[in-house]
PDB file of C-alpha atoms and ligand atoms in Angstrom:
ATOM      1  CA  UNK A   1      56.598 119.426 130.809  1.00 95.00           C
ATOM      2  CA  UNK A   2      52.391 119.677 131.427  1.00 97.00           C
ATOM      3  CA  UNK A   3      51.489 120.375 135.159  1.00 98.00           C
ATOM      4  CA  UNK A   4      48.694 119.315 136.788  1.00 98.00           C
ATOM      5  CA  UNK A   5      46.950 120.794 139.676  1.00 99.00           C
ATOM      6  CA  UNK A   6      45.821 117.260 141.622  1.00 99.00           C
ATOM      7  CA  UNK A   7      42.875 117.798 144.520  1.00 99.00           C
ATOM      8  CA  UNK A   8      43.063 114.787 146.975  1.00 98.00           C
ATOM      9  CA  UNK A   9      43.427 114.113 150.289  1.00 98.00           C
ATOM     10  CA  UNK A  10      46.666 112.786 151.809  1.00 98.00           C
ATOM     11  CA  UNK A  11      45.824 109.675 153.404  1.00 98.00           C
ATOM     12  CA  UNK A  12      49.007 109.058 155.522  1.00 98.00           C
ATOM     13  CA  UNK A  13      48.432 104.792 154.979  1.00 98.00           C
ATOM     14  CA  UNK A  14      46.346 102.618 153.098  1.00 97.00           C
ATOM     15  CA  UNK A  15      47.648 103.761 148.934  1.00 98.00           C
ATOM     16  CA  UNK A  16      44.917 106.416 147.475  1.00 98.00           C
ATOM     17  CA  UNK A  17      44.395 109.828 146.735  1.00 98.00           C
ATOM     18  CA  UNK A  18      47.585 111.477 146.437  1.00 98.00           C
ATOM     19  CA  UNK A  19      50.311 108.999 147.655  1.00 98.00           C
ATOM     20  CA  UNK A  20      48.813 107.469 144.378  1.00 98.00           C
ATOM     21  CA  UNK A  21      48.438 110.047 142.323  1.00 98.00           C
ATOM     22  CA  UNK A  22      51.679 111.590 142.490  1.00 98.00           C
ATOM     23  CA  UNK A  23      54.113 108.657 141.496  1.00 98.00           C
ATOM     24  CA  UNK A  24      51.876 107.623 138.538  1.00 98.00           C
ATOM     25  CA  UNK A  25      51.598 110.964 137.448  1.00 98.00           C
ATOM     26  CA  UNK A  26      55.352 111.288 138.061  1.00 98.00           C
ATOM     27  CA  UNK A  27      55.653 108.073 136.491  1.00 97.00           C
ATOM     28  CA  UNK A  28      54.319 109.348 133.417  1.00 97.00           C
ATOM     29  CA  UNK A  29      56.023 112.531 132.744  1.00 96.00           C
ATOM     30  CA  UNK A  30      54.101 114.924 134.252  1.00 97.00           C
ATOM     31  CA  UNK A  31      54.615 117.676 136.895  1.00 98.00           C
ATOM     32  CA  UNK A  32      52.317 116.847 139.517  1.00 98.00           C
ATOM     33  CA  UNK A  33      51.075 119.727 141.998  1.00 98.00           C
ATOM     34  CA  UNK A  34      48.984 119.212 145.021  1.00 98.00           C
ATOM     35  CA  UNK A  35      46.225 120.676 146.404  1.00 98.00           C
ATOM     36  CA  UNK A  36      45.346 118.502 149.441  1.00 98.00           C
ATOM     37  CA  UNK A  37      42.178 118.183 150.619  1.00 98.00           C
ATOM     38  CA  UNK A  38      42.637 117.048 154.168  1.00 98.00           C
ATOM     39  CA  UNK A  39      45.043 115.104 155.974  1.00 98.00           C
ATOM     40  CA  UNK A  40      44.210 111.604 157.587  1.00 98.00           C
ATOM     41  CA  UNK A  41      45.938 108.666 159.298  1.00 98.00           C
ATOM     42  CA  UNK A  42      44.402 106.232 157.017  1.00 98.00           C
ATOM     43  CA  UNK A  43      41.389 105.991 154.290  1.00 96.00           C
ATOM     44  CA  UNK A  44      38.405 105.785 155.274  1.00 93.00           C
ATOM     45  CA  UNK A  45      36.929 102.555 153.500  1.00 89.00           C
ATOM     46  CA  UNK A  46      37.408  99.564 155.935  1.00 89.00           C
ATOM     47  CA  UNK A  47      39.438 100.790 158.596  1.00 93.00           C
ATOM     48  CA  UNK A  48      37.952 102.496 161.613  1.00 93.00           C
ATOM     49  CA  UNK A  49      40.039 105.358 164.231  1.00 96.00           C
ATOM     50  CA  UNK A  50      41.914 106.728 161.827  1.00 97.00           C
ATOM     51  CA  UNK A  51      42.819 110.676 162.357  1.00 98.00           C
ATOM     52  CA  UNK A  52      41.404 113.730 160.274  1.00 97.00           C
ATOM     53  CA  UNK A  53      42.404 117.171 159.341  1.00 98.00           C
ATOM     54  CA  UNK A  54      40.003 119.134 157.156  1.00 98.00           C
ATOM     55  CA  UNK A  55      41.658 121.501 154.649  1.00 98.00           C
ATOM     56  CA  UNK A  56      38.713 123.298 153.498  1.00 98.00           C
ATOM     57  CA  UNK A  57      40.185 126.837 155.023  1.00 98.00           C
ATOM     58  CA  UNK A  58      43.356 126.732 152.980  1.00 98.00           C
ATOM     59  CA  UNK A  59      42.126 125.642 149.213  1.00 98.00           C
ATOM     60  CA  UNK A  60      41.111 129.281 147.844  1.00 98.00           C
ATOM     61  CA  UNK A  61      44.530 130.826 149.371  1.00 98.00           C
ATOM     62  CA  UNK A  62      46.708 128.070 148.342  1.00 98.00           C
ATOM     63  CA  UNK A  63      45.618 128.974 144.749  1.00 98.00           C
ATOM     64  CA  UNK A  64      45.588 132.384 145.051  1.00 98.00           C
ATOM     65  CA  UNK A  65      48.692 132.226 145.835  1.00 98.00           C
ATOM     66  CA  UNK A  66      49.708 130.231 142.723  1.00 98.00           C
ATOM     67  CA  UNK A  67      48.106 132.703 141.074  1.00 98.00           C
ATOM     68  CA  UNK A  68      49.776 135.426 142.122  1.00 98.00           C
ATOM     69  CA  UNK A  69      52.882 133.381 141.128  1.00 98.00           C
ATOM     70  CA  UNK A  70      51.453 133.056 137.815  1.00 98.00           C
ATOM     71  CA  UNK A  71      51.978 129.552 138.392  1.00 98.00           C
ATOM     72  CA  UNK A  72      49.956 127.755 134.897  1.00 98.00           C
ATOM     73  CA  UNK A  73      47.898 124.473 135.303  1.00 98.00           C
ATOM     74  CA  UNK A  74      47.999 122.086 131.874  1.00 98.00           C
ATOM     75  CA  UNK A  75      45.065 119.840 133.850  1.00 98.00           C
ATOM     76  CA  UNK A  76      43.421 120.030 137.431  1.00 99.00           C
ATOM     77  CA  UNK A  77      42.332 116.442 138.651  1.00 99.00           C
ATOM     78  CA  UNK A  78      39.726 116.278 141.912  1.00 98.00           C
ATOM     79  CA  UNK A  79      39.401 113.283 143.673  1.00 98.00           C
ATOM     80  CA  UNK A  80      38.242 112.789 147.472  1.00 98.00           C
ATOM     81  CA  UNK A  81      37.005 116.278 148.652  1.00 98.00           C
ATOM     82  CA  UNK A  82      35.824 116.187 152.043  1.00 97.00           C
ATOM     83  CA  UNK A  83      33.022 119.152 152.614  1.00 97.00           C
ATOM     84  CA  UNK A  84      30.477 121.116 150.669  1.00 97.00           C
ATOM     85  CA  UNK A  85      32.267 124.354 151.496  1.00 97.00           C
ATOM     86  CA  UNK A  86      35.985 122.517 149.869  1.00 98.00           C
ATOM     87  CA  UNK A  87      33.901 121.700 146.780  1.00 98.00           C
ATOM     88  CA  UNK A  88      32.434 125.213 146.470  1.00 98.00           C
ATOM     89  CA  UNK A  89      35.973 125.946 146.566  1.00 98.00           C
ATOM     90  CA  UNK A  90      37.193 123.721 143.940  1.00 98.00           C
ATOM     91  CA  UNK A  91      34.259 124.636 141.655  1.00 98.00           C
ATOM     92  CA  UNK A  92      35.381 127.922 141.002  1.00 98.00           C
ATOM     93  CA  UNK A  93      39.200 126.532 140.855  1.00 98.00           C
ATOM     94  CA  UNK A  94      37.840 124.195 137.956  1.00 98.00           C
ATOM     95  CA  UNK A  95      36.390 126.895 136.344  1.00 98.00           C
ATOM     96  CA  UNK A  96      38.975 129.393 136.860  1.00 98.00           C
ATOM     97  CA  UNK A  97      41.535 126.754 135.182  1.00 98.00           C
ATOM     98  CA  UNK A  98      38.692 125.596 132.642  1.00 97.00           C
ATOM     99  CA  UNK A  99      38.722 129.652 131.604  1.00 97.00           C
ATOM    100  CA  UNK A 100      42.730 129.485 130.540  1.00 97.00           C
ATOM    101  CA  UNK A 101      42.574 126.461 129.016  1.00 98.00           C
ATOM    102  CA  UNK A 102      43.100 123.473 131.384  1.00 98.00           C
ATOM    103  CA  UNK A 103      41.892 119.654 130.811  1.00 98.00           C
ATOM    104  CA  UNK A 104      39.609 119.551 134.045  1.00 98.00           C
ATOM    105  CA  UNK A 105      39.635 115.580 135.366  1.00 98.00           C
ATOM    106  CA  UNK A 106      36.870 114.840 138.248  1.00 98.00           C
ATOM    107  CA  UNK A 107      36.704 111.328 139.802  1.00 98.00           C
ATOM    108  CA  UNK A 108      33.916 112.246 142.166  1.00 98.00           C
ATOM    109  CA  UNK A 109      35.015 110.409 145.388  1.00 98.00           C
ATOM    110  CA  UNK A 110      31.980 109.835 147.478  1.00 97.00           C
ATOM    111  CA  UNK A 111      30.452 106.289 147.759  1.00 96.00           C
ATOM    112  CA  UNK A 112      30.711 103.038 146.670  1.00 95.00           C
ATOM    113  CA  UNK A 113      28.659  99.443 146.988  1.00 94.00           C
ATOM    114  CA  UNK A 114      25.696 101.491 147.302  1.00 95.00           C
ATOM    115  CA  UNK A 115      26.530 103.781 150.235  1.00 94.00           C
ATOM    116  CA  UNK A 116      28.168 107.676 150.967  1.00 95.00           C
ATOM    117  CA  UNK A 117      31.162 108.080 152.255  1.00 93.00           C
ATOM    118  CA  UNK A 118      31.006 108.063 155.953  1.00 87.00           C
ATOM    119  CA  UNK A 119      31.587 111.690 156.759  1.00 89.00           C
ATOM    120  CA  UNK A 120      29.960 113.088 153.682  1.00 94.00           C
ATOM    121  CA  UNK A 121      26.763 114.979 154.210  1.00 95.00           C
ATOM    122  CA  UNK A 122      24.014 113.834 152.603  1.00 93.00           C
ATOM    123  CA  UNK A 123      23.672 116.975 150.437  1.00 94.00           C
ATOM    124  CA  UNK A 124      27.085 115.986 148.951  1.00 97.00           C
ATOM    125  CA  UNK A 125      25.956 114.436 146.240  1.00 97.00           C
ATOM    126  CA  UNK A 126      23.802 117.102 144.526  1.00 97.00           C
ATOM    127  CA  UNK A 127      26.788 119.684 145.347  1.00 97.00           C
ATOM    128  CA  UNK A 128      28.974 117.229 143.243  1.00 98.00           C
ATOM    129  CA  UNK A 129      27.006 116.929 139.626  1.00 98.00           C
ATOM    130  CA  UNK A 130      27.710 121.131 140.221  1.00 97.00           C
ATOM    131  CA  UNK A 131      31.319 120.379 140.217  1.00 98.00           C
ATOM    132  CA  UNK A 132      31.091 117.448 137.718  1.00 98.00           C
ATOM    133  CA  UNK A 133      29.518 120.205 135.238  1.00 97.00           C
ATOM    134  CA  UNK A 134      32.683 121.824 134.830  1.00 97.00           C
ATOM    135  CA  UNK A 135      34.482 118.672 134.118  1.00 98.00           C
ATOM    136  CA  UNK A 136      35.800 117.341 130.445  1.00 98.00           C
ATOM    137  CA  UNK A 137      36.183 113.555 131.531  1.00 98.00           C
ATOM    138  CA  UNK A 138      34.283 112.624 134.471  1.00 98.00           C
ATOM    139  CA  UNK A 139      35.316 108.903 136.428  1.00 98.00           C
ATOM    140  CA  UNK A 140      32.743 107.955 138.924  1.00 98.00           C
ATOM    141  CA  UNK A 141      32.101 104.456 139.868  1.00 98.00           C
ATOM    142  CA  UNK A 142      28.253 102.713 139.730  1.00 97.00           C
ATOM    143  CA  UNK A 143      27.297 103.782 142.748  1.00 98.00           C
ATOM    144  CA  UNK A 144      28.659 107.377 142.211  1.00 98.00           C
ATOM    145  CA  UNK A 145      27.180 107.222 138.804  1.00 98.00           C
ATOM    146  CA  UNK A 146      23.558 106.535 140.339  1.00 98.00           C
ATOM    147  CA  UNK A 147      23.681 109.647 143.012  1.00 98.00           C
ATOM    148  CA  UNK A 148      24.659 111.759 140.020  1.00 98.00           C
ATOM    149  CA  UNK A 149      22.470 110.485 137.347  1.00 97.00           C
ATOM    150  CA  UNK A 150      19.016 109.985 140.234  1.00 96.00           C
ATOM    151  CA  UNK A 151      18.849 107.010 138.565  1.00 95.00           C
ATOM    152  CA  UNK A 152      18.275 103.711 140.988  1.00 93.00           C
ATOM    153  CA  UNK A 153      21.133 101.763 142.204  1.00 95.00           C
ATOM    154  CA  UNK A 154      20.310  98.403 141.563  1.00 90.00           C
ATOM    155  CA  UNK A 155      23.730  96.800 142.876  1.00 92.00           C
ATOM    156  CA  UNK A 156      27.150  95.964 140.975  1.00 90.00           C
ATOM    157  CA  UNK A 157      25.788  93.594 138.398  1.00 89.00           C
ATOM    158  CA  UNK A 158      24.872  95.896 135.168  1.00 92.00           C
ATOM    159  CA  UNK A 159      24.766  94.542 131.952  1.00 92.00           C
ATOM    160  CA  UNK A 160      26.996  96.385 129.021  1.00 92.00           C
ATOM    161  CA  UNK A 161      23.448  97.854 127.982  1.00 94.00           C
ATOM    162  CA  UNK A 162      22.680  98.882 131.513  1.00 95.00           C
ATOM    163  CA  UNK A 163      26.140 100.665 131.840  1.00 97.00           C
ATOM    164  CA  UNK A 164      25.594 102.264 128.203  1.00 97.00           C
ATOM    165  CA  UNK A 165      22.238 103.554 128.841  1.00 97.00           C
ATOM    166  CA  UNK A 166      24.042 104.999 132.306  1.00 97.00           C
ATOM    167  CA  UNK A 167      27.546 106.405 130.420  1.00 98.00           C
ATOM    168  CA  UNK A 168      24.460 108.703 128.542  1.00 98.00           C
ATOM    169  CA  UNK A 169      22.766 110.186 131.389  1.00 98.00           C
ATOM    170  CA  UNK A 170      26.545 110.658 132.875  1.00 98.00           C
ATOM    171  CA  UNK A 171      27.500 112.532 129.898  1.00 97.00           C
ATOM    172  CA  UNK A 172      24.370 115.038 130.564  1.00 96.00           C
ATOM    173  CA  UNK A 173      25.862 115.897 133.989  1.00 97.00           C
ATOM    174  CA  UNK A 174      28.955 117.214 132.323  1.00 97.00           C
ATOM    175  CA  UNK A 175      30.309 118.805 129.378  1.00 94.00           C
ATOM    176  CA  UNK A 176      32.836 116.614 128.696  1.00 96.00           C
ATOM    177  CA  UNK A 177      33.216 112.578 128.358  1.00 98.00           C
ATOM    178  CA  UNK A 178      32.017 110.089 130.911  1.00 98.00           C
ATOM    179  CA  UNK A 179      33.979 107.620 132.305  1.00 98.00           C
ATOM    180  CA  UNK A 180      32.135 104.269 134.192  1.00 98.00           C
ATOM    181  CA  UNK A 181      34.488 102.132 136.337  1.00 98.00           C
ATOM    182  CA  UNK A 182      33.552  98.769 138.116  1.00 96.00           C
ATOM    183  CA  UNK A 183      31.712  97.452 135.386  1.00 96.00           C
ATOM    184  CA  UNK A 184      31.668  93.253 135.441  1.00 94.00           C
ATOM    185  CA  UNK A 185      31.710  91.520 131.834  1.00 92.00           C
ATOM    186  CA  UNK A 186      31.149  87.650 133.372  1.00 91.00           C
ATOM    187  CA  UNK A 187      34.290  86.934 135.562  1.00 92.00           C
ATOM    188  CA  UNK A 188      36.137  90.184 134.240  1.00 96.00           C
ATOM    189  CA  UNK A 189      35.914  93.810 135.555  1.00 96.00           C
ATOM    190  CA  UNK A 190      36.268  97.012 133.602  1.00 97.00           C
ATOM    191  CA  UNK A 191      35.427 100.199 132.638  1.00 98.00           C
ATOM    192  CA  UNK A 192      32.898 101.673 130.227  1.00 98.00           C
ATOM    193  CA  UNK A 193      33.690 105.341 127.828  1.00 98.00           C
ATOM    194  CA  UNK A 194      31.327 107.807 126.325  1.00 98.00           C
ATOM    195  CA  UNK A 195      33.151 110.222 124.437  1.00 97.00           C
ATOM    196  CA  UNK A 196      31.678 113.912 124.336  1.00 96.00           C
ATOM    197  CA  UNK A 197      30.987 113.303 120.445  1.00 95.00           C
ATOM    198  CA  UNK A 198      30.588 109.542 120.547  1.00 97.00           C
ATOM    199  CA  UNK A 199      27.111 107.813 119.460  1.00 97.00           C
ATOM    200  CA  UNK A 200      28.185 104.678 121.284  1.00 97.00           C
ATOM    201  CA  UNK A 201      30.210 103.283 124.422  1.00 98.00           C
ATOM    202  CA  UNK A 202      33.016 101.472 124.354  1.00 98.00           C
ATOM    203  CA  UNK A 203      34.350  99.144 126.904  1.00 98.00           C
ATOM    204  CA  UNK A 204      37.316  97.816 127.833  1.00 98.00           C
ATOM    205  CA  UNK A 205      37.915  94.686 130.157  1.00 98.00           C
ATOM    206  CA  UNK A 206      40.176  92.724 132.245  1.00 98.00           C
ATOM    207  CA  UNK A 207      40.400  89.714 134.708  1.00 96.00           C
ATOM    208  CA  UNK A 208      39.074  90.296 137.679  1.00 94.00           C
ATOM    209  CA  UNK A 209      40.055  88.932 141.785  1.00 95.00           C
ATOM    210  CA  UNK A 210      37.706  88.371 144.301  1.00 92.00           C
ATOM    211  CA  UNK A 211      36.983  91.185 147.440  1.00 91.00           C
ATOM    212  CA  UNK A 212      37.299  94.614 147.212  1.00 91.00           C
ATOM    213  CA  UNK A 213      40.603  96.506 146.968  1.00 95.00           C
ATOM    214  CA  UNK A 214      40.230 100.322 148.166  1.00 95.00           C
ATOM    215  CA  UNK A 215      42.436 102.784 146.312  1.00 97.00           C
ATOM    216  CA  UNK A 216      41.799 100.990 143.031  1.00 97.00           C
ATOM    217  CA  UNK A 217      39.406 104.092 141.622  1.00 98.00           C
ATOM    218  CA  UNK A 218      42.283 106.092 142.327  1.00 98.00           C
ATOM    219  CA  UNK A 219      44.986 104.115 140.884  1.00 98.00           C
ATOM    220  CA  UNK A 220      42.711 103.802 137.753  1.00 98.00           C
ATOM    221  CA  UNK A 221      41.873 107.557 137.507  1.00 98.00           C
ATOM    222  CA  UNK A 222      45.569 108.757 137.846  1.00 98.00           C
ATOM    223  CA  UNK A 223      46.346 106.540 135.321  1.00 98.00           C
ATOM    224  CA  UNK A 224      43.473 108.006 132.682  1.00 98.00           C
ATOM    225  CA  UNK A 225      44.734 111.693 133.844  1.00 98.00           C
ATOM    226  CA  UNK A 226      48.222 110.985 133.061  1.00 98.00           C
ATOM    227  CA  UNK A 227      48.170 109.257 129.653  1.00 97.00           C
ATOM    228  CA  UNK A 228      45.271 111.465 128.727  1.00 97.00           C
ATOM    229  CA  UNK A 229      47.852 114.055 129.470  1.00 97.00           C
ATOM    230  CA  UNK A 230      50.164 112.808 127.337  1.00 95.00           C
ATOM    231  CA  UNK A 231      48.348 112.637 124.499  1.00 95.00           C
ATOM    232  CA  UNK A 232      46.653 109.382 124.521  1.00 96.00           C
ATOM    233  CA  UNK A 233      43.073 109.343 122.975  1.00 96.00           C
ATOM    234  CA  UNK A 234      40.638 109.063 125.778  1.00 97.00           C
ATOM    235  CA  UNK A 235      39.643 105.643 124.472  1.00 97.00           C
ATOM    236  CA  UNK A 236      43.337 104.323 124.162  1.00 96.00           C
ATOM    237  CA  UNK A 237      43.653 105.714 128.524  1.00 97.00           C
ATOM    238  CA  UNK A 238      40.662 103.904 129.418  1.00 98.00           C
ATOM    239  CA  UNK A 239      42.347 100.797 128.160  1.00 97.00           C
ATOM    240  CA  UNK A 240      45.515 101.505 129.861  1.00 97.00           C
ATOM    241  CA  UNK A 241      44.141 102.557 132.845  1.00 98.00           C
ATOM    242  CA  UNK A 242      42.334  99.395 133.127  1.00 98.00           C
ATOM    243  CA  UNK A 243      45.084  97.205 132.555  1.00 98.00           C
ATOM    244  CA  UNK A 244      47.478  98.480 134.725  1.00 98.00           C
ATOM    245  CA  UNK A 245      44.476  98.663 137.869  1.00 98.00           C
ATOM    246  CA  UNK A 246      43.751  95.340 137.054  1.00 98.00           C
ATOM    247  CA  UNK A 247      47.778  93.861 137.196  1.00 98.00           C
ATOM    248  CA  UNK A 248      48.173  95.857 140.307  1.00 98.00           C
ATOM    249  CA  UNK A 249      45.069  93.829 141.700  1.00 97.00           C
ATOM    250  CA  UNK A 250      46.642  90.792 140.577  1.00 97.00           C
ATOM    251  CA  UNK A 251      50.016  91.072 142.584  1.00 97.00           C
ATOM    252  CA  UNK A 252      48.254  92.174 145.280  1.00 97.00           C
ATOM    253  CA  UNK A 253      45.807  89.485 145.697  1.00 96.00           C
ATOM    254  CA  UNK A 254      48.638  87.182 144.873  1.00 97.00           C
ATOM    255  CA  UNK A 255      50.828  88.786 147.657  1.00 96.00           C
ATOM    256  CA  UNK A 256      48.385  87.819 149.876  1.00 94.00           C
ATOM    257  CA  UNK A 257      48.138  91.108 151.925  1.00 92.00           C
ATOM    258  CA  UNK A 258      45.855  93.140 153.335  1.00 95.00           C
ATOM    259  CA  UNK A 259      43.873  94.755 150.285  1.00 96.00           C
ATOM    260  CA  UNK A 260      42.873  97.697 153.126  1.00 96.00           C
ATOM    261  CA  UNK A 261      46.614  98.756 153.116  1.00 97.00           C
ATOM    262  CA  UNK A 262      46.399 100.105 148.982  1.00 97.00           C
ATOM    263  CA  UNK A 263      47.294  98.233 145.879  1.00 98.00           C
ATOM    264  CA  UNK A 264      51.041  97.449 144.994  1.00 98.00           C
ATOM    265  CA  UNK A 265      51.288  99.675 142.126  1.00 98.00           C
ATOM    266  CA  UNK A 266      54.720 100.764 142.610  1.00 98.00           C
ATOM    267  CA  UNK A 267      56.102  97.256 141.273  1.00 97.00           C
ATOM    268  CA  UNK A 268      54.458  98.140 137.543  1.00 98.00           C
ATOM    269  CA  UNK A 269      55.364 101.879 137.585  1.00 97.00           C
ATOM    270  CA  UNK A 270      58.605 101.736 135.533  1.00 96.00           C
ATOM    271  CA  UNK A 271      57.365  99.459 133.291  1.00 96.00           C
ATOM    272  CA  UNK A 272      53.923 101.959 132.794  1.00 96.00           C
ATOM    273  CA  UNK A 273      55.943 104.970 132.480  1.00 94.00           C
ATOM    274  CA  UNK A 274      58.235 103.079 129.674  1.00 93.00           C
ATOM    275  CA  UNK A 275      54.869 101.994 127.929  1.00 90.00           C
ATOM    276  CA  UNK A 276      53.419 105.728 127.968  1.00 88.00           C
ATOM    277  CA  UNK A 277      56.448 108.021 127.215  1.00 82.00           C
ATOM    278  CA  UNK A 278      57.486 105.325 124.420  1.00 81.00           C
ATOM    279  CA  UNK A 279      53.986 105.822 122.918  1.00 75.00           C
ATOM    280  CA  UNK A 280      55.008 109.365 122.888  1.00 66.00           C
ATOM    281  CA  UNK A 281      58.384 108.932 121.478  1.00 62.00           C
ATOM    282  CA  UNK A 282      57.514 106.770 118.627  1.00 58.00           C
TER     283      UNK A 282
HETATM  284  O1  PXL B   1      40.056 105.895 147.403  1.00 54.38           O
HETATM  285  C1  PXL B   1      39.006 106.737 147.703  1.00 54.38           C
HETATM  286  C2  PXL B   1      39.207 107.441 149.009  1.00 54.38           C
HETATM  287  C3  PXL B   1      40.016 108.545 149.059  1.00 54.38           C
HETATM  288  N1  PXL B   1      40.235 109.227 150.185  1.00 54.38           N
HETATM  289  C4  PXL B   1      39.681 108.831 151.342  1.00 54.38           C
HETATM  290  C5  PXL B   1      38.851 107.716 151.378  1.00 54.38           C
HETATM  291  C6  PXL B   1      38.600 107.011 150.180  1.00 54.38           C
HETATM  292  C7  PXL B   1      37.751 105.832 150.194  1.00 54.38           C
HETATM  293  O2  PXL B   1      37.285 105.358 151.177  1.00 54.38           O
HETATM  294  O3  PXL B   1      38.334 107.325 152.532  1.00 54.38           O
HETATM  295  C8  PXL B   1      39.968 109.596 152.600  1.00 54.38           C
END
């Protein structure tokens, strides 16, 4: 079975980072590690008091430890990292792993609708293109894509040329393939690919629900990281990962509750894990 190393925080309620990560990882038949970040009472997007424990201090020793184990990564996957110090940190984990031979995933978790983070300093985002350089698939969002790229954030509405033109300059930031989430087609939401080698994007949609849903990036991103693990095509996880965000969207909005309190993903697991190892079996 693959391993992979997964660098989020643990955000105690509101479904992200790694209560997401690790049952659709799981899900999909592959050892997840963890490597958390910090430790909070909630996420931060839309919900105000919560608690928060930064991990910084322990992320070089935790892997040197593994190390020492001789414990082997198959993939590392970085997602909400909370100071410049942490990503330092994870830099030279990514290209420590990247060395022996490891897939190297990074969503990088910093803003979205146009804004940082609260928390992050506002040097964050230069530190994080450093980090993104080391990456083979790279998963920000528009926003995230703009403080990367320098180029203008002109709001959610980009047209399938816009987001093409922007998948490019993403794919000089790293030396891998670039990933765009959030893109709109009309009434539908999706994500945009650049393979490393590719002369053109493709893009792959789904219907979309009014409001914003928090933890959706991550569900999405796990998703890529997992089939991409086993063995999908990067073009062929894009799709899945979009389908299975957008269904988990669905029930949620059609639950009625509180989109602040994480997607209900855990209703579609069984039947996403059947989908991905039968893909394999076949
Ligand atoms: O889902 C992204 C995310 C992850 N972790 C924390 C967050 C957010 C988004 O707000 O606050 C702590």
């Amino acid at each position: 079975m693959k391993r992979v190393l997964a660098v989020h925080d643990i955000s105690g309620v509101g479904k992200c980072s790694l209560t997401v990560a690790l049952p659709i990882i799981s899900a999909l038949g592959t050892e997840c590690s963890v490597l958390p970040t910090a430790v909070l009472s909630t996420h931060t997007g839309g919900l105000s008091g919560y608690t928060f424990r930064d991990l910084t201090e322990d992320a070089r020793a935790m892997f040197a430890h593994w190390r020492a184990l001789g414990v082997r990564f198959d993939a590392l996957y970085t997602g909400y990292i909370c100071s410049e110090a942490q990503l330092e940190a994870v830099r030279e984990i990514a290209e420590t792993l990247r060395a022996d031979g490891a897939l190297v995933v990074i969503d990088p978790v910093m803003a979205d609708g146009g804004r940082l983070y609260s928390r992050l300093p506002a040097g964050f985002p230069d530190k994080m293109r450093g980090l993104c350089a080391a990456a083979d698939i790279i998963t920000p969002n528009i926003t995230e894509a703009s403080l990367l790229t320098g180029r203008e954030y002109a709001g959610e509405d980009v047209s399938e040329a816009q987001a093409e033109d922007t998948l490019f300059a993403l794919r000089d930031v790293t030396r891998g393939a670039a990933v765009l989430t959030g893109v709109r087609r009309g009434d539908k939401l999706g994500a945009g690919v650049l393979g490393r080698e590719s002369a053109r994007a493709e893009f792959r949609f789904a219907p979309a629900e009014r409001g914003t849903f928090p933890g959706a990036g991550d569900v999405f991103a796990s998703v890529l990281t997992g089939a991409v693990l086993r063995g999908r095509s990067i073009e062929s996880a894009v799709a899945d990962a979009v389908g299975f965000t957008a269904e988990c969207v669905k029930r949620t909005a059609a639950a009625g509750s509180d989109p602040r309190f994480g997607l209900d993903f855990e209703s579609g697991l069984a039947a996403l894990g059947r989908r991905i190892n039968d893909i394999q079996d076949a």
